[in-house]
């Protein structure tokens, strides 16, 4: 049975730790200048991609992994997910993703649990990296997102890759947009003032609208190093984001963007990327009246970069699935793959390039078929050149009950 | 027609009486016991006049395990008239060239909250959970359904031709379900699936505990179980009081909506759809059903069904399941993508359900994820078999499998023509027929339904 060979594969994987690896016979989606190659060889050494070659080569000193002509992609990026910061949503003791006290200084990187069972359900589906977003609390500012790899105690790659703000929710303490945008403006003005008056750290702080920790956290936003990620959906709000970002010289990203298709040209012109859920097509509230399945396709047509996100990602497969749905509704397959890789890497200025190119992090995934198709799955994956175990806790549980014989107590059935 | 027990002459002899009877006495002045009352809010669903349709040269999943290439299907008078290779189209038929495309039965979702939690989601429209007490078996969710939920028009675009709307899971007994066709209309009655039996929503586990733990209970799982047993004991007495009246006459008992629904379960007219996640609670519920001599039709969500799949098979209980939802609460922590395949593998009735206004639009995709997970475990699950999870198995659990759920001659022509194999992520429903009438046509956007809410909304008008 297949689960036996799966277990054997794991043993092989750990034995080949830190080996030099040559993935041969790969249909390699490089996302670099080489494009997609049909018979590529990918050489991996010291955790990085040493060389991607269009030719079949088999140098000595490398463990050969035969991709058998199947798709090979860079590891995917989960964009604005909560992996590793929430174990069980309904159990507050296991939810580390937001705080009522949250503000700009909230740093979600501190909350990532590398042992969370959520992370393997991401890496199992080819997601080797993620942008972890803080959960939305009661205020405009939710805090700073982090770049992680989806395995290891050294998961954190960048402890801040952007500041998340919500400019739409009526549930916010600020209530009305009439108050909210003024408060946001005030925060940026204060942050700029603080930048010029660093001694305020120790005096004259009482005039600021936010805590000094918050003002410090906003420095990377006001100087354009990190994006401000705006949760917004309705077309009017998106135009407001464009105007505000230009006024303050901010690097902006929009998350939600249900009606982004209506202002796609303006977004393209302002070079603002959008994080969307491509299957959100219902008017869930009055900010979502124009939600539609063609959003992704229309954004591509206008030249807007995008990434995909959902409020619930039960496994990484949910994200490849919605990418496939975007393709079914007019997005090009290449753009869908880029929305899982190079687009978020560029939008959030990740350390990870999400390409199969010489010198890149060796996050490499071999798929059993088209990565966006529902019956295909990774059969082999590397993160930083190290083979990872694919089986999730859910798969191990399923095997345990499949292997149980009638009359046998389940607890005596051990599976890996 | 509905089933009623007539007890005036022979105890428990069954006779059929005409539709539209609401009182407890039939035309012949016999005292009858009717707990289901399926005609109190009668279906006014109508099928529009439809042409004879000839679907030419399709690949077919028939929903009962069959798969055919180059097949033709004749739809006439709302039914599947003929199916086979190289059929001759009737003279007056509308021809649909389905070469390269696939045809399946309409998808049936056994777990939806469309209409009782409609879009847009407003404070004013949270009509799915009567959280005023742990036993609200007397509420009927059709009284909450907003027929113009845009979720319905999106569901049909995903190939759905029938769906069960259930009350929420806050209560041990949530109330009655209703089976609808996703034909947006002015009234819920116009959407009601004619003659579909009622279901009763029950809920185990965390939700009733959470809602009532600080409001008089139940506070624990043992409290849940006591609540169930107490209610069934009352229902038994209630049922007996009506049966005694039917047999002996005297004062007619006072009608109690809550106990009436439970008594309808005890006499077999109303089906239990039980929200229940953990293996051990499902096993307890099975014993409670034996204690009070009723049947559980389906466990819904049942994230741990794979652990007791043999018990489900032995007791003829369906598992209405998600492909991959897990982890959102502790009782969902042991979720696995193998759940549906393992329930199926054990010989139990496996169903893919949505419980979600987006998920209902892509149930075919959910089935494929579940099927592929099973194959990765080494199980052999052809797609023609997995199609049953979306169609006939769902129809069985709703008690409408004699009418729909498969492509077989004589059945309702609930038919989807897919752009390609429906198990691919890239495939979309091109045409959807309900009772032989075309109700959705992707190639003709101006034909497709819109709801009142969307009218006059600028963003919607930009789409259309």
Short mmCIF file of C-alpha atoms in Angstrom, two decimals, chain A residues 105-312:
data_model
loop_
_atom_site.label_atom_id
_atom_site.label_comp_id
_atom_site.label_asym_id
_atom_site.label_seq_id
_atom_site.Cartn_x
_atom_site.Cartn_y
_atom_site.Cartn_z
CA UNK A 105 3.96 47.74 17.41
CA UNK A 106 2.26 44.33 17.47
CA UNK A 107 4.80 42.00 15.93
CA UNK A 108 3.26 38.70 14.83
CA UNK A 109 6.72 37.17 14.34
CA UNK A 110 6.90 36.72 18.11
CA UNK A 111 3.78 34.55 18.02
CA UNK A 112 4.78 31.99 15.38
CA UNK A 113 4.91 28.48 16.84
CA UNK A 114 7.19 26.39 14.63
CA UNK A 115 5.68 23.18 16.07
CA UNK A 116 2.12 24.11 15.13
CA UNK A 117 0.32 21.34 13.24
CA UNK A 118 -0.93 24.06 10.88
CA UNK A 119 2.48 24.54 9.29
CA UNK A 120 2.76 21.00 7.89
CA UNK A 121 -0.68 21.37 6.28
CA UNK A 122 0.88 24.26 4.38
CA UNK A 123 4.21 22.68 3.45
CA UNK A 124 2.38 19.48 2.48
CA UNK A 125 0.78 21.49 -0.32
CA UNK A 126 3.94 23.12 -1.55
CA UNK A 127 3.90 26.25 0.60
CA UNK A 128 7.44 26.68 1.82
CA UNK A 129 7.09 30.33 2.82
CA UNK A 130 4.40 32.57 4.18
CA UNK A 131 3.61 36.12 5.05
CA UNK A 132 1.99 35.86 8.46
CA UNK A 133 -0.52 38.61 9.15
CA UNK A 134 -1.66 39.70 12.58
CA UNK A 135 -5.38 39.14 13.15
CA UNK A 136 -7.71 42.11 13.08
CA UNK A 137 -8.52 43.53 16.49
CA UNK A 138 -10.64 46.51 17.41
CA UNK A 139 -8.48 49.23 15.94
CA UNK A 140 -7.24 50.54 12.62
CA UNK A 141 -3.74 49.18 13.12
CA UNK A 142 -3.37 45.40 13.43
CA UNK A 143 0.44 45.36 13.50
CA UNK A 144 3.40 44.03 11.59
CA UNK A 145 3.38 40.95 9.40
CA UNK A 146 6.30 38.52 9.24
CA UNK A 147 8.00 36.48 6.53
CA UNK A 148 8.54 32.86 7.55
CA UNK A 149 9.54 29.56 6.12
CA UNK A 150 7.05 26.89 7.05
CA UNK A 151 9.40 24.65 9.00
CA UNK A 152 11.91 24.93 11.79
CA UNK A 153 12.63 26.96 14.91
CA UNK A 154 14.48 29.34 12.64
CA UNK A 155 11.25 29.94 10.70
CA UNK A 156 11.32 33.73 10.93
CA UNK A 157 12.97 35.24 7.86
CA UNK A 158 11.91 38.85 8.35
CA UNK A 159 10.26 39.97 11.54
CA UNK A 160 8.43 42.78 9.78
CA UNK A 161 7.32 42.97 6.16
CA UNK A 162 4.57 45.51 6.44
CA UNK A 163 1.96 47.16 8.63
CA UNK A 164 -1.64 45.98 8.45
CA UNK A 165 -4.44 48.53 8.68
CA UNK A 166 -8.17 48.19 8.36
CA UNK A 167 -9.95 51.12 6.74
CA UNK A 168 -13.35 49.58 6.28
CA UNK A 169 -14.72 47.81 9.30
CA UNK A 170 -17.55 49.41 11.16
CA UNK A 171 -16.65 47.10 14.04
CA UNK A 172 -13.56 49.17 14.70
CA UNK A 173 -13.47 51.37 17.74
CA UNK A 174 -13.14 54.28 15.33
CA UNK A 175 -16.50 53.32 13.83
CA UNK A 176 -16.91 55.75 10.98
CA UNK A 177 -14.61 56.32 8.03
CA UNK A 178 -15.01 59.97 8.95
CA UNK A 179 -12.98 59.34 12.09
CA UNK A 180 -10.85 56.52 10.80
CA UNK A 181 -9.03 58.33 8.01
CA UNK A 182 -8.37 61.33 10.25
CA UNK A 183 -6.87 59.04 12.87
CA UNK A 184 -4.72 57.33 10.24
CA UNK A 185 -3.53 60.67 8.91
CA UNK A 186 -2.78 61.84 12.43
CA UNK A 187 -0.76 58.68 13.12
CA UNK A 188 1.44 59.24 10.08
CA UNK A 189 1.91 62.93 10.84
CA UNK A 190 2.89 62.01 14.40
CA UNK A 191 5.27 59.32 13.18
CA UNK A 192 6.97 61.86 10.91
CA UNK A 193 7.23 64.36 13.72
CA UNK A 194 8.67 61.72 16.00
CA UNK A 195 11.25 60.82 13.35
CA UNK A 196 12.59 64.36 13.55
CA UNK A 197 12.36 64.51 17.33
CA UNK A 198 13.81 61.24 18.60
CA UNK A 199 14.42 62.76 22.03
CA UNK A 200 10.65 62.68 22.52
CA UNK A 201 11.27 59.11 23.55
CA UNK A 202 12.20 60.52 26.90
CA UNK A 203 10.18 63.73 27.01
CA UNK A 204 7.34 65.64 25.36
CA UNK A 205 5.45 62.46 24.42
CA UNK A 206 2.05 63.50 25.66
CA UNK A 207 0.98 65.27 22.46
CA UNK A 208 1.17 62.17 20.27
CA UNK A 209 -1.92 60.26 19.24
CA UNK A 210 -0.18 56.88 19.54
CA UNK A 211 2.30 55.32 21.91
CA UNK A 212 5.98 55.83 21.20
CA UNK A 213 6.32 52.10 20.43
CA UNK A 214 3.65 52.55 17.79
CA UNK A 215 5.36 55.60 16.31
CA UNK A 216 8.62 53.71 16.12
CA UNK A 217 6.89 50.80 14.41
CA UNK A 218 5.53 53.20 11.79
CA UNK A 219 8.96 54.55 10.82
CA UNK A 220 9.55 51.86 8.20
CA UNK A 221 6.17 52.71 6.67
CA UNK A 222 6.61 56.47 6.46
CA UNK A 223 10.05 56.12 4.94
CA UNK A 224 8.70 53.72 2.31
CA UNK A 225 10.73 50.70 3.38
CA UNK A 226 7.71 48.58 4.17
CA UNK A 227 4.21 48.60 2.75
CA UNK A 228 1.06 49.60 4.51
CA UNK A 229 -1.46 46.85 3.81
CA UNK A 230 -4.98 48.25 3.68
CA UNK A 231 -7.99 46.00 4.27
CA UNK A 232 -10.53 47.51 1.90
CA UNK A 233 -13.03 46.26 -0.66
CA UNK A 234 -15.39 48.81 -2.10
CA UNK A 235 -14.25 50.82 -5.08
CA UNK A 236 -14.51 54.18 -3.33
CA UNK A 237 -12.32 53.00 -0.48
CA UNK A 238 -9.75 51.68 -2.93
CA UNK A 239 -9.55 55.06 -4.64
CA UNK A 240 -9.12 56.65 -1.22
CA UNK A 241 -6.23 54.29 -0.51
CA UNK A 242 -4.57 55.31 -3.78
CA UNK A 243 -4.96 59.00 -3.00
CA UNK A 244 -3.79 58.67 0.59
CA UNK A 245 -0.76 56.56 -0.32
CA UNK A 246 0.35 59.03 -2.97
CA UNK A 247 -0.18 61.95 -0.62
CA UNK A 248 2.05 60.35 2.01
CA UNK A 249 4.44 58.66 -0.37
CA UNK A 250 3.61 55.23 0.99
CA UNK A 251 4.16 51.85 -0.48
CA UNK A 252 0.66 50.38 -0.41
CA UNK A 253 -0.94 46.98 -0.82
CA UNK A 254 -4.68 46.32 -0.75
CA UNK A 255 -6.10 43.22 0.87
CA UNK A 256 -9.68 42.21 0.16
CA UNK A 257 -10.13 44.23 -3.00
CA UNK A 258 -13.48 42.69 -3.91
CA UNK A 259 -14.20 45.61 -6.21
CA UNK A 260 -10.61 46.11 -7.35
CA UNK A 261 -11.68 45.20 -10.89
CA UNK A 262 -13.67 48.45 -11.00
CA UNK A 263 -10.56 50.58 -10.39
CA UNK A 264 -8.01 48.23 -11.91
CA UNK A 265 -6.46 50.86 -14.20
CA UNK A 266 -5.94 53.29 -11.35
CA UNK A 267 -4.37 50.54 -9.21
CA UNK A 268 -2.04 49.60 -12.06
CA UNK A 269 -1.02 53.20 -12.53
CA UNK A 270 -0.31 53.63 -8.82
CA UNK A 271 1.59 50.32 -8.80
CA UNK A 272 -0.51 48.99 -5.95
CA UNK A 273 -0.79 45.22 -5.68
CA UNK A 274 -3.92 43.50 -4.43
CA UNK A 275 -4.39 40.44 -2.23
CA UNK A 276 -7.73 38.91 -3.18
CA UNK A 277 -9.81 35.84 -2.56
CA UNK A 278 -10.62 34.96 -6.16
CA UNK A 279 -13.70 32.88 -5.29
CA UNK A 280 -15.36 35.54 -3.10
CA UNK A 281 -18.32 36.39 -5.31
CA UNK A 282 -21.19 37.16 -2.94
CA UNK A 283 -22.37 40.56 -1.67
CA UNK A 284 -21.62 39.67 1.95
CA UNK A 285 -22.10 43.28 3.01
CA UNK A 286 -22.40 46.73 1.51
CA UNK A 287 -18.66 46.89 0.83
CA UNK A 288 -18.83 43.78 -1.35
CA UNK A 289 -21.64 44.50 -3.77
CA UNK A 290 -19.40 44.12 -6.82
CA UNK A 291 -17.67 40.90 -5.75
CA UNK A 292 -17.21 38.63 -8.77
CA UNK A 293 -15.24 35.65 -10.01
CA UNK A 294 -13.60 37.59 -12.85
CA UNK A 295 -11.79 39.94 -10.45
CA UNK A 296 -8.40 38.25 -10.89
CA UNK A 297 -8.67 38.08 -14.67
CA UNK A 298 -9.60 41.76 -14.93
CA UNK A 299 -6.74 42.78 -12.64
CA UNK A 300 -4.29 40.84 -14.79
CA UNK A 301 -5.64 42.53 -17.90
CA UNK A 302 -5.01 45.93 -16.34
CA UNK A 303 -1.51 44.95 -15.24
CA UNK A 304 -2.11 44.77 -11.49
CA UNK A 305 0.00 42.38 -9.43
CA UNK A 306 -1.96 40.11 -7.14
CA UNK A 307 -1.70 37.43 -4.51
CA UNK A 308 -4.35 35.11 -3.06
CA UNK A 309 -5.66 34.91 0.45
CA UNK A 310 -8.69 33.50 2.22
CA UNK A 311 -10.09 34.00 5.70
CA UNK A 312 -9.80 30.24 6.31
#
